[in-house]
XYZ file of C-alpha atoms in Angstrom:
499
model
C -13.081 25.941 70.153
C -16.037 26.074 67.678
C -15.856 27.796 64.303
C -17.540 31.294 63.937
C -20.785 30.926 62.156
C -22.035 33.389 59.867
C -25.021 36.000 60.189
C -27.499 33.171 58.774
C -26.139 30.381 61.148
C -25.961 28.026 58.415
C -22.139 27.361 58.523
C -18.585 28.562 59.025
C -17.524 31.758 57.979
C -15.122 31.802 55.284
C -13.185 34.511 53.579
C -14.058 35.556 50.221
C -10.598 35.691 48.751
C -10.233 31.959 50.318
C -13.480 30.741 48.068
C -12.176 32.492 45.261
C -8.919 30.807 45.095
C -10.682 27.356 45.887
C -12.569 27.883 43.008
C -9.691 28.805 40.739
C -7.706 25.814 41.951
C -10.945 23.716 40.912
C -11.012 24.994 37.461
C -7.239 24.750 37.045
C -7.529 21.241 37.856
C -10.470 20.020 35.591
C -8.620 22.180 32.654
C -5.476 19.950 33.548
C -7.737 17.213 33.709
C -9.386 17.473 30.282
C -10.531 20.899 29.582
C -7.739 21.239 27.334
C -8.445 18.529 25.221
C -12.366 19.533 25.284
C -11.269 22.921 24.165
C -8.952 21.430 21.251
C -12.024 19.574 20.264
C -14.144 22.441 19.981
C -11.650 24.156 17.841
C -11.436 21.872 15.185
C -12.217 22.870 12.102
C -16.133 22.282 11.363
C -15.676 21.180 7.695
C -12.906 19.825 5.254
C -13.175 22.810 3.389
C -12.239 24.927 6.294
C -9.669 22.668 7.264
C -7.822 22.598 3.430
C -8.164 26.363 3.778
C -6.301 26.532 7.084
C -4.060 23.995 6.064
C -2.989 25.876 3.083
C -2.988 29.230 4.742
C -0.780 27.517 7.555
C 1.367 26.162 5.142
C 1.995 29.281 2.950
C 2.219 31.367 6.223
C 5.066 29.149 7.591
C 6.738 29.275 4.220
C 6.467 32.707 3.759
C 7.490 33.526 7.716
C 10.515 31.505 6.915
C 11.627 32.871 3.818
C 11.256 36.331 5.112
C 13.205 35.828 7.983
C 16.189 34.016 6.268
C 16.141 36.831 3.587
C 15.929 39.791 6.174
C 18.486 37.900 8.560
C 20.753 37.602 5.137
C 20.264 41.140 3.987
C 21.108 42.626 7.335
C 24.256 40.562 7.455
C 25.113 42.232 4.372
C 24.463 45.501 5.165
C 26.134 45.203 8.746
C 29.196 43.396 6.929
C 29.450 45.822 4.276
C 29.133 48.825 6.191
C 31.825 47.440 8.802
C 34.146 46.999 5.698
C 33.802 50.051 4.533
C 34.532 51.713 7.607
C 37.590 49.255 8.472
C 38.921 50.534 4.728
C 38.892 54.200 5.779
C 40.634 53.513 8.881
C 43.398 51.691 6.659
C 43.607 54.329 4.428
C 44.123 56.921 6.984
C 46.729 55.056 8.645
C 48.258 54.762 5.405
C 48.218 58.173 4.675
C 49.664 59.288 8.108
C 52.316 56.781 7.986
C 53.768 57.740 4.048
C 53.713 61.589 4.920
C 53.991 63.545 7.897
C 50.826 65.741 7.879
C 49.746 68.488 10.064
C 46.134 68.852 11.631
C 45.595 71.950 9.249
C 46.074 69.260 6.434
C 42.751 67.659 7.269
C 40.678 70.554 7.698
C 37.565 71.406 5.657
C 39.625 74.633 4.120
C 40.175 73.042 0.773
C 38.799 74.793 -2.089
C 39.949 72.332 -4.641
C 38.590 68.918 -2.599
C 41.344 67.119 -3.384
C 43.288 66.974 0.073
C 43.556 64.080 2.140
C 40.221 64.704 4.058
C 38.506 64.186 0.888
C 39.914 60.803 0.573
C 38.291 59.689 3.781
C 35.212 61.498 3.173
C 34.588 60.641 -0.612
C 33.706 56.880 -0.268
C 31.594 57.022 2.423
C 29.573 59.477 4.764
C 32.085 59.597 7.097
C 32.082 61.817 10.100
C 35.738 63.644 10.640
C 37.053 65.706 13.582
C 40.663 67.197 14.003
C 42.654 67.072 17.312
C 45.603 68.740 17.675
C 48.301 68.554 20.260
C 47.347 67.519 23.736
C 43.906 66.535 22.408
C 42.572 69.697 21.788
C 39.770 70.039 19.206
C 41.075 71.807 16.282
C 38.051 71.247 14.077
C 34.989 69.435 15.446
C 33.206 67.108 13.531
C 29.388 67.189 12.712
C 28.428 66.395 15.212
C 31.308 66.702 17.492
C 33.037 63.501 18.727
C 34.280 62.410 22.035
C 37.646 63.458 22.577
C 38.799 62.065 26.375
C 41.827 60.743 27.575
C 42.405 57.932 25.499
C 42.083 60.034 21.829
C 44.338 62.683 23.825
C 47.101 60.223 24.332
C 46.321 59.002 20.688
C 47.165 62.505 19.775
C 50.402 62.954 21.827
C 51.604 59.589 20.587
C 54.818 59.747 18.481
C 53.944 56.831 16.142
C 52.013 57.614 13.008
C 49.384 55.400 12.176
C 48.511 54.224 16.029
C 44.946 54.027 16.662
C 42.221 53.022 18.935
C 38.325 52.435 18.691
C 35.204 52.443 20.445
C 31.399 52.772 20.588
C 30.283 56.072 21.163
C 26.418 57.485 21.792
C 26.156 60.802 20.528
C 22.536 62.418 21.489
C 20.543 59.616 20.434
C 22.697 57.979 17.872
C 25.255 55.380 18.264
C 28.855 55.644 16.300
C 31.636 54.030 15.798
C 34.648 56.249 16.423
C 38.392 55.568 15.376
C 41.226 57.692 16.379
C 44.545 57.617 14.416
C 47.588 59.249 15.566
C 49.480 61.665 13.048
C 52.820 61.018 14.936
C 55.116 63.362 16.536
C 52.939 64.490 19.354
C 51.360 66.767 16.020
C 47.660 65.473 16.929
C 45.071 63.027 15.552
C 42.393 62.543 12.870
C 39.103 61.095 14.237
C 36.418 59.335 11.736
C 33.386 58.154 13.025
C 30.346 55.951 11.329
C 26.877 56.124 12.406
C 25.485 52.985 13.174
C 21.833 54.013 13.760
C 21.293 54.984 10.290
C 22.014 51.279 9.396
C 19.897 49.749 12.016
C 17.047 52.523 10.937
C 17.547 51.226 7.258
C 17.101 47.550 8.628
C 14.248 48.327 10.855
C 12.279 49.766 7.803
C 13.188 46.624 5.860
C 11.956 44.401 8.754
C 8.821 46.363 8.898
C 8.471 46.232 4.886
C 9.278 42.428 5.046
C 6.830 41.999 7.538
C 3.798 43.839 6.076
C 4.648 41.769 2.997
C 4.348 38.669 4.707
C 1.327 39.765 6.299
C -0.050 40.502 2.513
C 1.162 37.319 1.291
C -0.576 35.549 4.261
C -3.822 37.191 3.786
C -3.752 36.496 0.342
C -3.078 32.898 0.777
C -5.756 32.724 3.098
C -8.169 33.956 0.651
C -6.762 31.641 -2.208
C -6.833 28.625 0.066
C -10.441 29.223 0.997
C -11.276 29.555 -3.205
C -8.908 26.500 -3.763
C -10.642 24.559 -1.049
C -14.151 25.720 -2.566
C -13.037 24.107 -5.521
C -11.711 20.897 -4.296
C -14.584 20.522 -1.875
C -17.471 21.624 -3.813
C -17.963 18.263 -5.465
C -17.320 16.362 -2.444
C -20.145 18.645 -0.751
C -22.504 17.470 -3.363
C -21.772 13.859 -3.165
C -22.084 14.209 0.564
C -25.677 15.762 0.077
C -26.540 13.102 -2.375
C -25.591 10.530 0.141
C -27.507 12.115 3.075
C -30.535 12.107 0.823
C -30.141 8.663 0.160
C -30.068 7.674 4.015
C -32.959 10.002 4.732
C -35.222 9.176 2.143
C -33.967 5.720 0.976
C -34.067 6.408 -2.765
C -31.794 5.283 -4.817
C -32.342 6.796 -8.210
C -31.208 10.157 -7.317
C -28.390 11.442 -9.609
C -24.846 11.902 -8.676
C -22.878 14.753 -10.182
C -20.046 12.949 -11.935
C -17.463 15.643 -13.806
C -13.676 15.486 -14.464
C -11.064 12.653 -14.045
C -9.627 13.059 -10.553
C -9.984 11.322 -7.515
C -13.364 12.973 -6.563
C -14.665 11.902 -10.081
C -13.793 8.398 -9.666
C -15.471 8.518 -6.147
C -18.518 9.962 -7.919
C -18.684 7.203 -10.503
C -18.083 4.628 -7.848
C -21.114 5.937 -5.702
C -22.962 5.950 -8.690
C -22.387 2.233 -9.681
C -22.974 1.722 -6.353
C -26.387 3.182 -6.254
C -27.253 1.343 -9.567
C -26.177 -2.031 -8.097
C -28.306 -1.228 -4.783
C -31.080 -0.281 -7.121
C -30.876 -3.514 -9.081
C -30.468 -5.273 -6.115
C -33.590 -3.993 -4.564
C -35.413 -4.639 -7.414
C -34.138 -8.602 -7.673
C -35.435 -8.722 -4.312
C -38.661 -7.367 -4.719
C -39.162 -9.415 -8.086
C -38.123 -12.596 -6.307
C -40.480 -11.995 -3.182
C -43.143 -11.121 -5.570
C -42.569 -14.398 -7.471
C -42.273 -16.495 -4.806
C -45.401 -15.620 -3.535
C -46.876 -16.142 -6.742
C -45.578 -19.814 -6.897
C -46.242 -20.808 -3.387
C -49.823 -20.265 -3.552
C -50.283 -22.816 -5.852
C -49.114 -25.630 -3.930
C -50.455 -23.978 -0.353
C -53.930 -24.052 -2.208
C -53.668 -27.587 -2.996
C -52.224 -28.432 0.413
C -55.190 -26.903 2.263
C -57.811 -28.667 -0.185
C -56.362 -32.009 0.751
C -56.046 -31.179 4.212
C -59.898 -30.239 4.062
C -60.167 -33.774 2.854
C -58.431 -35.384 5.668
C -61.544 -34.514 7.723
C -63.550 -36.961 5.500
C -60.485 -39.177 5.333
C -62.604 -42.262 7.042
C -65.357 -41.896 4.566
C -63.150 -41.949 1.376
C -62.667 -45.385 -0.554
C -59.256 -47.086 -0.026
C -57.986 -45.863 -3.502
C -59.013 -42.563 -3.065
C -57.145 -42.421 0.499
C -54.157 -43.499 -1.160
C -54.418 -41.021 -3.940
C -54.862 -38.608 -1.461
C -51.768 -39.365 0.864
C -49.664 -39.632 -2.526
C -51.059 -36.181 -3.400
C -50.170 -34.701 -0.005
C -46.282 -36.183 -0.214
C -45.877 -34.966 -3.301
C -46.986 -31.653 -2.843
C -44.875 -31.414 0.424
C -42.097 -32.670 -1.371
C -42.834 -30.152 -4.260
C -42.991 -27.522 -1.751
C -39.609 -28.504 0.059
C -38.092 -28.260 -3.394
C -39.355 -24.848 -4.001
C -38.270 -23.441 -0.818
C -34.598 -24.659 -1.081
C -34.283 -23.499 -4.602
C -35.964 -19.936 -3.443
C -32.998 -20.271 -0.601
C -30.161 -21.145 -2.819
C -31.286 -18.423 -5.573
C -31.613 -15.881 -2.638
C -28.194 -16.851 -1.390
C -26.566 -17.332 -4.888
C -24.375 -13.998 -4.846
C -23.645 -14.234 -1.363
C -21.544 -17.435 -1.767
C -19.081 -17.423 0.956
C -16.995 -20.590 -0.746
C -13.547 -18.822 -1.600
C -12.334 -18.402 -4.988
C -9.852 -21.141 -6.324
C -8.275 -22.657 -9.347
C -10.965 -25.232 -10.559
C -10.970 -27.856 -13.274
C -14.206 -27.735 -15.172
C -13.491 -31.348 -16.168
C -13.271 -32.295 -12.742
C -16.394 -30.542 -11.880
C -18.503 -32.265 -14.699
C -17.277 -35.573 -13.680
C -18.442 -35.281 -10.149
C -21.483 -33.914 -10.708
C -22.164 -36.543 -13.568
C -21.633 -39.261 -10.520
C -24.349 -37.703 -8.242
C -26.817 -37.201 -11.104
C -26.427 -41.029 -12.282
C -27.162 -42.288 -8.934
C -30.391 -40.149 -8.745
C -31.925 -40.315 -11.717
C -30.522 -43.889 -12.908
C -30.014 -42.635 -16.554
C -26.681 -43.039 -18.557
C -24.816 -39.799 -18.651
C -21.657 -39.254 -20.577
C -18.649 -36.944 -20.300
C -16.531 -35.579 -22.943
C -13.609 -33.089 -22.498
C -12.812 -31.319 -25.895
C -10.150 -29.337 -24.101
C -9.556 -29.087 -20.690
C -9.382 -25.794 -18.784
C -8.816 -24.351 -15.451
C -10.531 -21.573 -14.218
C -10.910 -19.143 -10.846
C -14.243 -19.945 -9.555
C -16.138 -21.189 -6.482
C -16.310 -25.028 -7.015
C -19.484 -25.895 -5.035
C -21.409 -23.006 -7.044
C -20.155 -24.260 -10.416
C -20.952 -28.018 -9.146
C -24.619 -26.826 -8.503
C -24.746 -25.273 -11.726
C -23.844 -28.732 -13.668
C -26.066 -30.604 -11.260
C -29.224 -28.767 -12.426
C -28.224 -28.875 -16.285
C -28.304 -32.454 -15.626
C -31.410 -32.607 -13.726
C -33.450 -30.769 -16.274
C -32.381 -32.775 -18.904
C -33.403 -35.921 -16.892
C -36.382 -34.478 -16.445
C -37.628 -33.386 -19.852
C -35.991 -37.019 -21.203
C -37.489 -39.224 -18.728
C -38.292 -41.984 -21.048
C -35.389 -41.220 -23.143
C -33.104 -44.306 -24.339
C -29.982 -42.486 -25.583
C -27.330 -41.102 -23.167
C -27.287 -37.477 -21.839
C -24.098 -36.024 -23.260
C -22.125 -33.582 -21.012
C -19.285 -31.745 -23.326
C -16.419 -29.607 -21.761
C -14.731 -27.509 -24.122
C -12.031 -24.951 -22.236
C -14.366 -22.742 -20.141
C -17.553 -23.872 -21.802
C -19.894 -26.739 -20.246
C -22.938 -28.026 -22.186
C -25.516 -30.375 -21.526
C -27.115 -32.242 -24.271
C -30.414 -34.641 -24.203
C -33.125 -35.987 -26.604
C -35.918 -34.508 -25.007
C -38.842 -32.653 -26.596
C -36.476 -29.706 -27.160
C -37.099 -26.074 -26.668
C -39.653 -23.896 -28.812
C -37.995 -20.805 -30.472
C -40.301 -18.505 -28.251
C -38.963 -20.032 -24.891
C -35.229 -20.148 -25.894
C -34.795 -16.533 -24.405
C -36.763 -17.079 -21.466
C -35.810 -20.687 -20.196
C -33.325 -19.365 -17.630
C -35.956 -16.920 -16.243
C -37.084 -17.214 -12.686
C -40.123 -19.520 -12.278
C -40.654 -19.495 -16.211
C -42.428 -22.726 -17.454
C -42.698 -23.464 -21.027
C -46.067 -24.790 -22.040
C -44.938 -28.086 -22.731
C -43.196 -28.167 -19.110
C -46.427 -27.094 -17.090
C -47.430 -30.679 -16.290
C -43.816 -31.556 -15.265
C -42.585 -31.472 -11.571
C -40.113 -28.620 -10.629
C -40.079 -25.153 -9.038
C -38.837 -23.481 -12.490
C -35.618 -21.893 -10.632
C -33.227 -24.566 -11.618
C -32.226 -23.165 -14.726
C -32.589 -19.525 -13.276
C -29.986 -20.976 -10.591
C -27.372 -21.933 -13.385
C -27.712 -18.201 -14.896
C -26.995 -16.611 -11.594
C -23.874 -18.837 -11.138
C -22.395 -18.524 -14.566
C -23.047 -14.571 -14.313
C -21.250 -14.410 -11.139
C -18.251 -16.275 -12.667
C -18.074 -13.677 -15.334
C -19.758 -15.795 -17.981
C -23.288 -16.061 -19.314
C -25.952 -19.370 -19.886
C -27.116 -20.412 -23.218
C -29.914 -22.506 -24.461
C -30.362 -23.853 -28.134
C -32.291 -26.681 -30.349
C -30.211 -29.741 -30.630
C -30.012 -30.697 -34.173
C -31.872 -34.298 -34.514
C -34.133 -33.305 -31.478
C -33.597 -32.427 -28.141
C -31.993 -29.616 -26.557
C -28.547 -28.125 -25.327
C -28.153 -26.237 -22.249
C -25.016 -24.798 -20.911
C -22.893 -22.026 -19.527
C -19.315 -20.172 -19.783
C -17.076 -19.136 -17.190
C -15.197 -16.140 -17.487
C -11.631 -15.591 -16.778
C -12.855 -12.740 -14.087
C -14.808 -14.443 -11.696
């Protein structure tokens, strides 16, 4: 049988309650599958300040609630135990009285002008309600309020043994009492004493309310104090975050970084400031390197373009001019290749992946000298005054010594005396007998692309000594240059203990 259709005729008719239950089940399923996690994600604190304040307030609240609960529990126990012990003592005293002396019910009535009767001994130490029963359990003097006198109390009143007693809990009106009935003996009657428990519970209830109010006040104050403390703690972090966002958005590295104090936040600020300084210095070095490289590359490229244009008339040139043109092209190509290699080495010098290790500088000097002898054909001697083992990168230190030797061989090309390498501890120096270095050039020979007036006609890129300085600086040392007594120059570098 076909399902009944609704009035529109578009589908089967369903009950609204069934559709509602289906939607609720679908929502419950989505909640179980991930809705709770999504809710928790949306309930995360929006900032570190809020998180710190909430953590501080939560911790304080937990401690306050725990201390308040333990304090109230201890106080309630003490009060209840104390009340119970007092009442038990009253019952014991009453039993002792009736066992030591045969009292009559009238002895415990309130008609005692001197207030020194046995009843006063019961009511003096505590707020105890007293009711007197006569023979057969009849009430001789009711209590205030009247205490229950049932079958159990009547049996105690008729008991022949003095001091026999019975206890029970009784509800009188809206109050709860602990009632004890003590027999006078001989069937003469009994004395009932009662203690109101509701007063103690009211007192404890008031104490509980005050404890809760005090805990709420402490939690509120801790929340305010936590917010203030979090603001003090995270204020500098917020300022540092603003600086970092400003740097990321605008790319400026010269922004001032707030640094104050000596704690971890201050250390973070100083580290961030140093990082920005290093980045700014690296950007400046990169820009200067690009500018200098562009300037230096123009000369060989211009010369190459000129010589290439002459190749169009190569057949018209005499044989001597042809050989000179080809030699110039080869030399310029070689010079351009050397310049590019030097630029690559200089740009990658501070990103050397060669791991740090213990390096014997005397061995580095010997290996670099052996390579330089094969390339230049010059006589080179090595003298080790005091050997030293330093922490450094062997390949980079080898390159620095090699560049110094090639520089000495270039400027002392026609020399007859050997080039000397002297190793003194963590100091390496190369001595030659070339034209020397002018006083005005001593402080600039390690600059990039710098060429003294006497060296402008010599081949080279002007980057070899700059690489030496970069390597020395990366190893915690420095490069130096001086005029050699008797002619020539002394160039070298030192290696620090913290490469």
